[in-house]
mmCIF file of C-alpha atoms and ligand atoms in Angstrom:
data_model
loop_
_atom_site.group_PDB
_atom_site.id
_atom_site.type_symbol
_atom_site.label_atom_id
_atom_site.label_comp_id
_atom_site.label_asym_id
_atom_site.label_seq_id
_atom_site.Cartn_x
_atom_site.Cartn_y
_atom_site.Cartn_z
ATOM 1 C CA UNK W 1 -50.091 -16.622 46.952
ATOM 2 C CA UNK W 2 -50.093 -12.672 48.103
ATOM 3 C CA UNK W 3 -47.265 -13.330 49.564
ATOM 4 C CA UNK W 4 -45.152 -15.192 47.138
ATOM 5 C CA UNK W 5 -46.352 -12.773 44.465
ATOM 6 C CA UNK W 6 -44.890 -9.381 46.438
ATOM 7 C CA UNK W 7 -42.004 -11.528 47.463
ATOM 8 C CA UNK W 8 -41.390 -12.107 43.143
ATOM 9 C CA UNK W 9 -42.284 -8.418 42.639
ATOM 10 C CA UNK W 10 -39.520 -7.068 45.499
ATOM 11 C CA UNK W 11 -37.197 -9.811 44.219
ATOM 12 C CA UNK W 12 -37.380 -8.883 40.405
ATOM 13 C CA UNK W 13 -37.254 -5.175 41.020
ATOM 14 C CA UNK W 14 -34.307 -5.279 43.443
ATOM 15 C CA UNK W 15 -32.249 -7.631 41.001
ATOM 16 C CA UNK W 16 -33.343 -4.853 38.200
ATOM 17 C CA UNK W 17 -32.056 -2.348 39.810
ATOM 18 C CA UNK W 18 -28.533 -3.930 40.328
ATOM 19 C CA UNK W 19 -26.158 -1.885 38.273
ATOM 20 C CA UNK W 20 -24.937 -4.938 36.578
ATOM 21 C CA UNK W 21 -28.354 -6.528 35.956
ATOM 22 C CA UNK W 22 -28.767 -8.770 33.158
ATOM 23 C CA UNK W 23 -32.010 -7.667 31.932
ATOM 24 C CA UNK W 24 -32.893 -10.886 29.425
ATOM 25 C CA UNK W 25 -31.950 -13.564 32.187
ATOM 26 C CA UNK W 26 -34.195 -11.688 34.542
ATOM 27 C CA UNK W 27 -37.294 -11.441 32.264
ATOM 28 C CA UNK W 28 -37.156 -15.197 31.749
ATOM 29 C CA UNK W 29 -36.403 -16.168 35.533
ATOM 30 C CA UNK W 30 -39.708 -14.229 36.069
ATOM 31 C CA UNK W 31 -41.571 -13.706 33.472
ATOM 32 C CA UNK W 32 -40.743 -16.635 30.931
ATOM 33 C CA UNK W 33 -42.650 -19.837 30.460
ATOM 34 C CA UNK W 34 -40.929 -21.654 32.973
ATOM 35 C CA UNK W 35 -40.669 -18.774 35.362
ATOM 36 C CA UNK W 36 -41.673 -17.923 38.894
ATOM 37 C CA UNK W 37 -44.854 -15.606 37.967
ATOM 38 C CA UNK W 38 -46.205 -18.230 35.409
ATOM 39 C CA UNK W 39 -45.848 -20.836 37.867
ATOM 40 C CA UNK W 40 -48.025 -18.757 40.252
ATOM 41 C CA UNK W 41 -50.719 -18.392 37.720
ATOM 42 C CA UNK W 42 -50.539 -21.909 36.984
ATOM 43 C CA UNK W 43 -51.275 -22.720 40.536
ATOM 44 C CA UNK W 44 -54.677 -20.567 40.165
ATOM 45 C CA UNK W 45 -56.917 -23.719 39.312
ATOM 46 C CA UNK W 46 -56.672 -24.380 43.331
ATOM 47 C CA UNK W 47 -57.955 -21.114 44.408
ATOM 48 C CA UNK W 48 -61.496 -20.301 45.190
ATOM 49 C CA UNK W 49 -63.538 -18.339 42.906
ATOM 50 C CA UNK W 50 -63.665 -15.441 44.980
ATOM 51 C CA UNK W 51 -59.769 -15.582 45.461
ATOM 52 C CA UNK W 52 -58.750 -15.751 41.715
ATOM 53 C CA UNK W 53 -60.110 -12.485 39.995
ATOM 54 C CA UNK W 54 -57.892 -10.736 43.042
ATOM 55 C CA UNK W 55 -54.797 -13.010 42.727
ATOM 56 C CA UNK W 56 -55.029 -12.760 38.759
ATOM 57 C CA UNK W 57 -55.327 -8.635 39.301
ATOM 58 C CA UNK W 58 -52.423 -8.977 41.642
ATOM 59 C CA UNK W 59 -50.396 -11.239 39.132
ATOM 60 C CA UNK W 60 -50.991 -8.926 36.031
ATOM 61 C CA UNK W 61 -49.722 -5.720 38.268
ATOM 62 C CA UNK W 62 -46.565 -7.728 38.987
ATOM 63 C CA UNK W 63 -45.783 -8.614 35.336
ATOM 64 C CA UNK W 64 -46.752 -4.942 34.532
ATOM 65 C CA UNK W 65 -44.194 -3.881 37.185
ATOM 66 C CA UNK W 66 -41.640 -5.931 36.582
ATOM 67 C CA UNK W 67 -42.093 -5.007 32.456
ATOM 68 C CA UNK W 68 -41.809 -1.446 32.841
ATOM 69 C CA UNK W 69 -38.964 -1.759 35.146
ATOM 70 C CA UNK W 70 -36.920 -3.832 32.697
ATOM 71 C CA UNK W 71 -38.177 -1.336 30.297
ATOM 72 C CA UNK W 72 -36.910 1.519 32.231
ATOM 73 C CA UNK W 73 -33.845 -0.149 32.726
ATOM 74 C CA UNK W 74 -32.905 -1.183 29.392
ATOM 75 C CA UNK W 75 -33.199 2.573 28.313
ATOM 76 C CA UNK W 76 -31.025 3.570 30.916
ATOM 77 C CA UNK W 77 -28.430 1.117 30.124
ATOM 78 C CA UNK W 78 -28.615 2.303 26.726
ATOM 79 C CA UNK W 79 -28.191 5.654 26.985
ATOM 80 C CA UNK W 80 -25.302 5.297 29.771
ATOM 81 C CA UNK W 81 -23.731 3.157 26.889
ATOM 82 C CA UNK W 82 -24.310 5.956 24.299
ATOM 83 C CA UNK W 83 -22.456 8.412 26.437
ATOM 84 C CA UNK W 84 -20.073 6.331 27.317
ATOM 85 C CA UNK W 85 -19.724 5.881 23.559
ATOM 86 C CA UNK W 86 -19.459 9.407 22.384
ATOM 87 C CA UNK W 87 -16.889 10.159 25.364
ATOM 88 C CA UNK W 88 -14.446 7.496 23.827
ATOM 89 C CA UNK W 89 -15.436 8.511 20.619
ATOM 90 C CA UNK W 90 -14.460 12.096 21.154
ATOM 91 C CA UNK W 91 -14.491 13.954 17.389
ATOM 92 C CA UNK W 92 -12.716 17.334 17.324
ATOM 93 C CA UNK W 93 -14.310 18.571 13.667
ATOM 94 C CA UNK W 94 -12.097 21.620 13.538
ATOM 95 C CA UNK W 95 -8.976 19.490 13.789
ATOM 96 C CA UNK W 96 -7.017 20.293 10.470
ATOM 97 C CA UNK W 97 -7.458 17.224 8.303
ATOM 98 C CA UNK W 98 -4.701 15.222 7.265
ATOM 99 C CA UNK W 99 -3.739 15.989 3.557
ATOM 100 C CA UNK W 100 -4.204 13.478 1.286
ATOM 101 C CA UNK W 101 -1.312 13.000 -1.245
ATOM 102 C CA UNK W 102 -1.433 14.569 -4.355
ATOM 103 C CA UNK W 103 0.367 14.211 -7.388
ATOM 104 C CA UNK W 104 1.383 16.595 -10.538
ATOM 105 C CA UNK W 105 1.882 16.974 -13.978
ATOM 106 C CA UNK W 106 4.709 14.623 -15.398
ATOM 107 C CA UNK W 107 8.033 16.898 -15.521
ATOM 108 C CA UNK W 108 7.622 15.966 -19.585
ATOM 109 C CA UNK W 109 4.522 16.561 -19.953
ATOM 110 C CA UNK W 110 5.178 20.227 -18.175
ATOM 111 C CA UNK W 111 7.918 20.524 -20.529
ATOM 112 C CA UNK W 112 5.772 19.348 -23.677
ATOM 113 C CA UNK W 113 2.526 21.998 -22.324
ATOM 114 C CA UNK W 114 5.169 24.779 -21.980
ATOM 115 C CA UNK W 115 7.053 24.428 -25.737
ATOM 116 C CA UNK W 116 3.198 24.293 -27.131
ATOM 117 C CA UNK W 117 2.483 27.892 -25.251
ATOM 118 C CA UNK W 118 5.369 29.615 -26.662
ATOM 119 C CA UNK W 119 4.764 28.216 -30.011
ATOM 120 C CA UNK W 120 0.678 28.808 -29.704
ATOM 121 C CA UNK W 121 1.925 32.433 -28.366
ATOM 122 C CA UNK W 122 4.047 33.086 -31.995
ATOM 123 C CA UNK W 123 0.866 31.612 -33.951
ATOM 124 C CA UNK W 124 1.746 28.137 -34.377
ATOM 125 C CA UNK W 125 -0.962 25.606 -33.891
ATOM 126 C CA UNK W 126 -1.064 22.287 -33.083
ATOM 127 C CA UNK W 127 -0.943 19.137 -35.770
ATOM 128 C CA UNK W 128 -1.343 15.752 -34.732
ATOM 129 C CA UNK W 129 0.146 12.461 -36.733
ATOM 130 C CA UNK W 130 -0.076 8.640 -36.199
ATOM 131 C CA UNK W 131 2.842 6.824 -33.920
ATOM 132 C CA UNK W 132 1.731 3.880 -35.848
ATOM 133 C CA UNK W 133 3.122 5.251 -39.289
ATOM 134 C CA UNK W 134 3.660 4.201 -43.074
ATOM 135 C CA UNK W 135 7.333 3.725 -44.358
ATOM 136 C CA UNK W 136 6.122 6.341 -46.587
ATOM 137 C CA UNK W 137 5.586 9.159 -44.913
ATOM 138 C CA UNK W 138 8.314 8.354 -42.177
ATOM 139 C CA UNK W 139 11.170 7.846 -44.455
ATOM 140 C CA UNK W 140 10.381 8.101 -48.521
ATOM 141 C CA UNK W 141 8.610 11.533 -48.312
ATOM 142 C CA UNK W 142 11.022 12.746 -46.345
ATOM 143 C CA UNK W 143 13.615 12.207 -49.136
ATOM 144 C CA UNK W 144 14.947 9.331 -47.476
ATOM 145 C CA UNK W 145 14.631 6.026 -49.657
ATOM 146 C CA UNK W 146 15.584 2.768 -49.015
ATOM 147 C CA UNK W 147 19.077 1.915 -48.103
ATOM 148 C CA UNK W 148 19.840 5.662 -47.178
ATOM 149 C CA UNK W 149 22.173 5.834 -44.688
ATOM 150 C CA UNK W 150 19.953 7.798 -42.140
ATOM 151 C CA UNK W 151 17.764 4.904 -41.890
ATOM 152 C CA UNK W 152 20.357 3.699 -40.043
ATOM 153 C CA UNK W 153 20.604 6.035 -37.734
ATOM 154 C CA UNK W 154 16.986 6.028 -37.063
ATOM 155 C CA UNK W 155 16.499 2.272 -37.080
ATOM 156 C CA UNK W 156 12.625 1.461 -35.457
ATOM 157 C CA UNK W 157 10.483 -1.071 -34.643
ATOM 158 C CA UNK W 158 8.467 -2.800 -37.632
ATOM 159 C CA UNK W 159 5.174 -3.878 -38.066
ATOM 160 C CA UNK W 160 5.120 -5.205 -41.532
ATOM 161 C CA UNK W 161 7.778 -4.472 -43.896
ATOM 162 C CA UNK W 162 5.771 -1.122 -44.596
ATOM 163 C CA UNK W 163 4.111 -0.316 -41.425
ATOM 164 C CA UNK W 164 6.631 0.919 -38.337
ATOM 165 C CA UNK W 165 6.721 2.941 -35.129
ATOM 166 C CA UNK W 166 7.662 6.431 -36.270
ATOM 167 C CA UNK W 167 11.131 7.454 -35.283
ATOM 168 C CA UNK W 168 10.781 10.891 -35.483
ATOM 169 C CA UNK W 169 7.482 13.611 -35.727
ATOM 170 C CA UNK W 170 8.885 14.706 -39.155
ATOM 171 C CA UNK W 171 6.249 12.600 -41.153
ATOM 172 C CA UNK W 172 3.756 15.008 -39.506
ATOM 173 C CA UNK W 173 4.854 17.487 -41.597
ATOM 174 C CA UNK W 174 3.755 15.666 -45.177
ATOM 175 C CA UNK W 175 0.586 14.485 -43.248
ATOM 176 C CA UNK W 176 -0.018 18.388 -42.925
ATOM 177 C CA UNK W 177 1.312 19.473 -46.237
ATOM 178 C CA UNK W 178 -0.748 16.857 -48.095
ATOM 179 C CA UNK W 179 -4.151 18.391 -46.344
ATOM 180 C CA UNK W 180 -3.628 21.891 -46.023
ATOM 181 C CA UNK W 181 -2.504 24.723 -48.357
ATOM 182 C CA UNK W 182 -0.048 27.188 -47.812
ATOM 183 C CA UNK W 183 0.342 29.397 -45.125
ATOM 184 C CA UNK W 184 1.367 26.345 -42.554
ATOM 185 C CA UNK W 185 2.104 27.318 -39.432
ATOM 186 C CA UNK W 186 2.351 24.061 -37.077
ATOM 187 C CA UNK W 187 4.170 22.000 -34.308
ATOM 188 C CA UNK W 188 3.529 18.872 -33.745
ATOM 189 C CA UNK W 189 4.865 16.816 -30.422
ATOM 190 C CA UNK W 190 4.553 13.080 -29.428
ATOM 191 C CA UNK W 191 6.121 10.086 -28.710
ATOM 192 C CA UNK W 192 8.500 8.509 -31.134
ATOM 193 C CA UNK W 193 10.291 5.204 -30.953
ATOM 194 C CA UNK W 194 13.705 3.967 -31.870
ATOM 195 C CA UNK W 195 15.302 0.382 -31.632
ATOM 196 C CA UNK W 196 18.102 1.749 -29.415
ATOM 197 C CA UNK W 197 19.038 -0.304 -26.071
ATOM 198 C CA UNK W 198 18.227 1.348 -23.204
ATOM 199 C CA UNK W 199 20.677 3.712 -20.929
ATOM 200 C CA UNK W 200 21.353 7.134 -19.599
ATOM 201 C CA UNK W 201 20.900 8.838 -22.593
ATOM 202 C CA UNK W 202 19.224 6.696 -24.978
ATOM 203 C CA UNK W 203 15.486 4.955 -24.976
ATOM 204 C CA UNK W 204 13.578 3.149 -27.365
ATOM 205 C CA UNK W 205 10.372 5.555 -26.597
ATOM 206 C CA UNK W 206 10.956 9.774 -26.496
ATOM 207 C CA UNK W 207 9.713 12.543 -27.102
ATOM 208 C CA UNK W 208 9.721 15.285 -30.107
ATOM 209 C CA UNK W 209 8.658 18.176 -31.127
ATOM 210 C CA UNK W 210 8.382 19.073 -35.095
ATOM 211 C CA UNK W 211 8.040 22.559 -35.915
ATOM 212 C CA UNK W 212 6.932 23.559 -39.572
ATOM 213 C CA UNK W 213 6.133 26.721 -41.196
ATOM 214 C CA UNK W 214 5.060 27.478 -44.930
ATOM 215 C CA UNK W 215 4.422 30.246 -46.995
ATOM 216 C CA UNK W 216 5.698 32.634 -49.580
ATOM 217 C CA UNK W 217 9.237 34.004 -49.189
ATOM 218 C CA UNK W 218 9.979 32.047 -46.043
ATOM 219 C CA UNK W 219 13.696 32.301 -45.251
ATOM 220 C CA UNK W 220 16.506 31.211 -42.967
ATOM 221 C CA UNK W 221 15.971 34.864 -41.175
ATOM 222 C CA UNK W 222 12.753 33.283 -40.454
ATOM 223 C CA UNK W 223 14.005 30.357 -38.946
ATOM 224 C CA UNK W 224 16.544 32.080 -36.876
ATOM 225 C CA UNK W 225 14.108 34.583 -35.864
ATOM 226 C CA UNK W 226 11.617 31.956 -34.370
ATOM 227 C CA UNK W 227 13.995 30.016 -32.637
ATOM 228 C CA UNK W 228 15.547 33.117 -31.163
ATOM 229 C CA UNK W 229 12.496 34.025 -29.808
ATOM 230 C CA UNK W 230 11.859 30.313 -28.546
ATOM 231 C CA UNK W 231 15.059 30.118 -26.826
ATOM 232 C CA UNK W 232 14.764 32.971 -24.842
ATOM 233 C CA UNK W 233 11.250 31.922 -23.678
ATOM 234 C CA UNK W 234 12.320 28.602 -22.655
ATOM 235 C CA UNK W 235 15.830 29.163 -21.207
ATOM 236 C CA UNK W 236 15.507 33.025 -20.339
ATOM 237 C CA UNK W 237 16.012 36.354 -22.162
ATOM 238 C CA UNK W 238 19.673 36.023 -21.997
ATOM 239 C CA UNK W 239 19.879 33.204 -24.316
ATOM 240 C CA UNK W 240 21.743 33.297 -27.739
ATOM 241 C CA UNK W 241 21.395 30.968 -30.705
ATOM 242 C CA UNK W 242 23.937 29.493 -32.850
ATOM 243 C CA UNK W 243 23.541 27.747 -35.753
ATOM 244 C CA UNK W 244 26.001 25.008 -36.903
ATOM 245 C CA UNK W 245 25.890 23.908 -40.263
ATOM 246 C CA UNK W 246 24.580 19.692 -40.565
ATOM 247 C CA UNK W 247 22.646 17.633 -42.911
ATOM 248 C CA UNK W 248 19.256 16.163 -42.751
ATOM 249 C CA UNK W 249 17.991 14.610 -45.703
ATOM 250 C CA UNK W 250 14.335 16.798 -45.721
ATOM 251 C CA UNK W 251 16.023 20.087 -45.221
ATOM 252 C CA UNK W 252 18.616 22.247 -47.248
ATOM 253 C CA UNK W 253 20.182 24.008 -46.039
ATOM 254 C CA UNK W 254 20.193 22.146 -42.709
ATOM 255 C CA UNK W 255 21.634 22.895 -39.184
ATOM 256 C CA UNK W 256 22.099 21.716 -35.589
ATOM 257 C CA UNK W 257 21.334 24.512 -33.291
ATOM 258 C CA UNK W 258 22.544 25.447 -30.209
ATOM 259 C CA UNK W 259 21.588 27.544 -26.966
ATOM 260 C CA UNK W 260 24.193 29.242 -24.929
ATOM 261 C CA UNK W 261 24.274 27.732 -21.624
ATOM 262 C CA UNK W 262 22.099 28.920 -19.379
ATOM 263 C CA UNK W 263 23.741 27.859 -16.316
ATOM 264 C CA UNK W 264 27.252 29.446 -17.024
ATOM 265 C CA UNK W 265 25.905 32.183 -19.519
ATOM 266 C CA UNK W 266 28.340 30.858 -22.038
ATOM 267 C CA UNK W 267 31.721 30.711 -19.941
ATOM 268 C CA UNK W 268 31.655 27.092 -19.736
ATOM 269 C CA UNK W 269 30.623 24.624 -17.008
ATOM 270 C CA UNK W 270 29.716 20.959 -15.909
ATOM 271 C CA UNK W 271 26.021 21.192 -17.679
ATOM 272 C CA UNK W 272 27.494 22.094 -21.048
ATOM 273 C CA UNK W 273 30.907 20.031 -20.554
ATOM 274 C CA UNK W 274 32.673 23.283 -20.928
ATOM 275 C CA UNK W 275 31.611 24.124 -24.062
ATOM 276 C CA UNK W 276 29.588 27.370 -23.233
ATOM 277 C CA UNK W 277 27.009 25.607 -25.818
ATOM 278 C CA UNK W 278 24.197 23.379 -25.166
ATOM 279 C CA UNK W 279 22.573 21.545 -28.595
ATOM 280 C CA UNK W 280 18.860 21.729 -28.358
ATOM 281 C CA UNK W 281 17.207 20.644 -31.897
ATOM 282 C CA UNK W 282 17.944 20.045 -35.969
ATOM 283 C CA UNK W 283 16.672 22.532 -38.288
ATOM 284 C CA UNK W 284 16.849 23.884 -41.858
ATOM 285 C CA UNK W 285 14.568 24.853 -44.865
ATOM 286 C CA UNK W 286 12.237 22.325 -45.954
ATOM 287 C CA UNK W 287 13.964 20.930 -48.854
ATOM 288 C CA UNK W 288 11.853 21.479 -52.485
ATOM 289 C CA UNK W 289 12.077 17.692 -53.175
ATOM 290 C CA UNK W 290 9.622 17.602 -49.557
ATOM 291 C CA UNK W 291 7.383 20.339 -50.969
ATOM 292 C CA UNK W 292 6.974 18.812 -54.404
ATOM 293 C CA UNK W 293 6.017 15.130 -52.638
ATOM 294 C CA UNK W 294 3.253 17.184 -50.925
ATOM 295 C CA UNK W 295 2.016 18.852 -53.930
ATOM 296 C CA UNK W 296 3.563 22.214 -53.144
ATOM 297 C CA UNK W 297 5.380 24.046 -55.636
ATOM 298 C CA UNK W 298 8.936 24.320 -54.321
ATOM 299 C CA UNK W 299 9.342 27.830 -56.892
ATOM 300 C CA UNK W 300 6.161 29.613 -55.439
ATOM 301 C CA UNK W 301 6.558 28.349 -51.716
ATOM 302 C CA UNK W 302 9.421 28.110 -49.164
ATOM 303 C CA UNK W 303 9.736 26.827 -45.574
ATOM 304 C CA UNK W 304 11.424 25.750 -42.665
ATOM 305 C CA UNK W 305 10.804 22.968 -39.959
ATOM 306 C CA UNK W 306 12.587 22.222 -37.161
ATOM 307 C CA UNK W 307 12.785 19.088 -34.522
ATOM 308 C CA UNK W 308 13.656 18.910 -30.810
ATOM 309 C CA UNK W 309 13.978 16.041 -28.213
ATOM 310 C CA UNK W 310 11.518 16.715 -25.346
ATOM 311 C CA UNK W 311 13.768 14.838 -22.941
ATOM 312 C CA UNK W 312 16.891 16.642 -24.060
ATOM 313 C CA UNK W 313 15.715 20.026 -23.632
ATOM 314 C CA UNK W 314 14.352 18.756 -20.106
ATOM 315 C CA UNK W 315 17.472 17.028 -18.832
ATOM 316 C CA UNK W 316 19.293 20.275 -20.103
ATOM 317 C CA UNK W 317 17.181 22.402 -18.173
ATOM 318 C CA UNK W 318 16.787 20.553 -15.087
ATOM 319 C CA UNK W 319 20.508 18.908 -15.715
ATOM 320 C CA UNK W 320 19.223 15.378 -15.415
ATOM 321 C CA UNK W 321 21.540 12.957 -16.298
ATOM 322 C CA UNK W 322 19.892 10.006 -16.870
ATOM 323 C CA UNK W 323 16.762 9.420 -19.331
ATOM 324 C CA UNK W 324 15.347 6.434 -17.212
ATOM 325 C CA UNK W 325 14.527 8.588 -14.559
ATOM 326 C CA UNK W 326 11.480 9.904 -16.920
ATOM 327 C CA UNK W 327 10.169 6.441 -17.259
ATOM 328 C CA UNK W 328 10.562 5.110 -14.017
ATOM 329 C CA UNK W 329 7.436 6.422 -11.947
ATOM 330 C CA UNK W 330 9.620 6.610 -8.840
ATOM 331 C CA UNK W 331 8.061 9.547 -6.499
ATOM 332 C CA UNK W 332 11.393 10.400 -5.122
ATOM 333 C CA UNK W 333 12.287 11.986 -8.688
ATOM 334 C CA UNK W 334 9.087 13.055 -9.532
ATOM 335 C CA UNK W 335 8.096 15.299 -6.248
ATOM 336 C CA UNK W 336 11.239 17.428 -7.464
ATOM 337 C CA UNK W 337 9.502 18.827 -9.955
HETATM 338 N N1 DAH V 401 13.564 14.819 -37.490
HETATM 339 C C1 DAH V 401 14.871 14.883 -37.176
HETATM 340 C C2 DAH V 401 15.490 13.902 -35.977
HETATM 341 O O1 DAH V 401 14.832 12.628 -35.287
HETATM 342 C C3 DAH V 401 14.967 16.190 -36.246
HETATM 343 C C4 DAH V 401 15.049 17.223 -37.668
HETATM 344 C C5 DAH V 401 15.664 18.190 -37.845
HETATM 345 C C6 DAH V 401 13.571 17.614 -37.384
HETATM 346 C C7 DAH V 401 15.667 18.726 -38.980
HETATM 347 C C8 DAH V 401 13.328 18.689 -38.822
HETATM 348 C C9 DAH V 401 14.503 19.245 -39.285
HETATM 349 O O2 DAH V 401 12.319 19.154 -38.763
HETATM 350 O O3 DAH V 401 14.404 20.092 -40.206
HETATM 351 O O4 DAH V 401 16.398 13.655 -35.738
#
């Protein structure tokens, strides 16, 4: 039996020592319930009482040395595995990271913020009004009664006969004047809607910026001065402005305002279509009817108003020829700004 035990030990240790040893298999083969060592222990009943403890002790020693060898080999294998893994997954923490793509502000939002900053710099504050508006504010209070032809050019989306999506930011003028005593100096940027088919120059949703100044003794000179400063800040110091007589129901007198072409300086080019001037906004002196509608005495106060299209200005500035590009979210377009 002694020989069997030492044979078992040397055989097991040799197998454990092999480089490709399957430790679990070896454990089962020698130490398992049906293993070689267990078989020896089972046969101990046949031994004499003197031999039994000696063989028993030896068997324990053999078991221990096999177990220890397996444990050590297992550790060694694990360490080797880890080392191989570390080698394979070499990581250079000093390597520059691949940059995650970061977006930026939409050109329209940027233009809006720029416009806001220019007017804030001139002492204006920002007013807001609802996009879902009453007919009264969008039309009637602005001197556009039912059946007025101006309603045709500003056809919009109706929620009821009386409630609509605002077709212009001008209703904010009325809302501000109803709640605030002069002096008033506000701008109001925001979305407006018109029932227009989408094409290169029309969109059923676009953005405007409204301006309103009311105080004692405000004249057309103040309007002109304000817009001249604005045009220089927005389009460059050499920019000139030009007023052309026009008609808006809520201003009298009214004008369309052009800026000298900032590409050719007025000589005529592709951007200004040979005109030398680019139309950027509508403006005028607030109509006395509108003032009295809002509880402001036209004998005591006067003021000016203007309204510009944010898309129009942004398109002119960058030479963008299709308004739809603003809304399509095509990165190839957006990343250029
Ligand atoms: N609301 C006008 C439009 O959408 C633009 C406009 C013209 C606004 C003259 C004004 C103004 O405040 O005085 O066509």
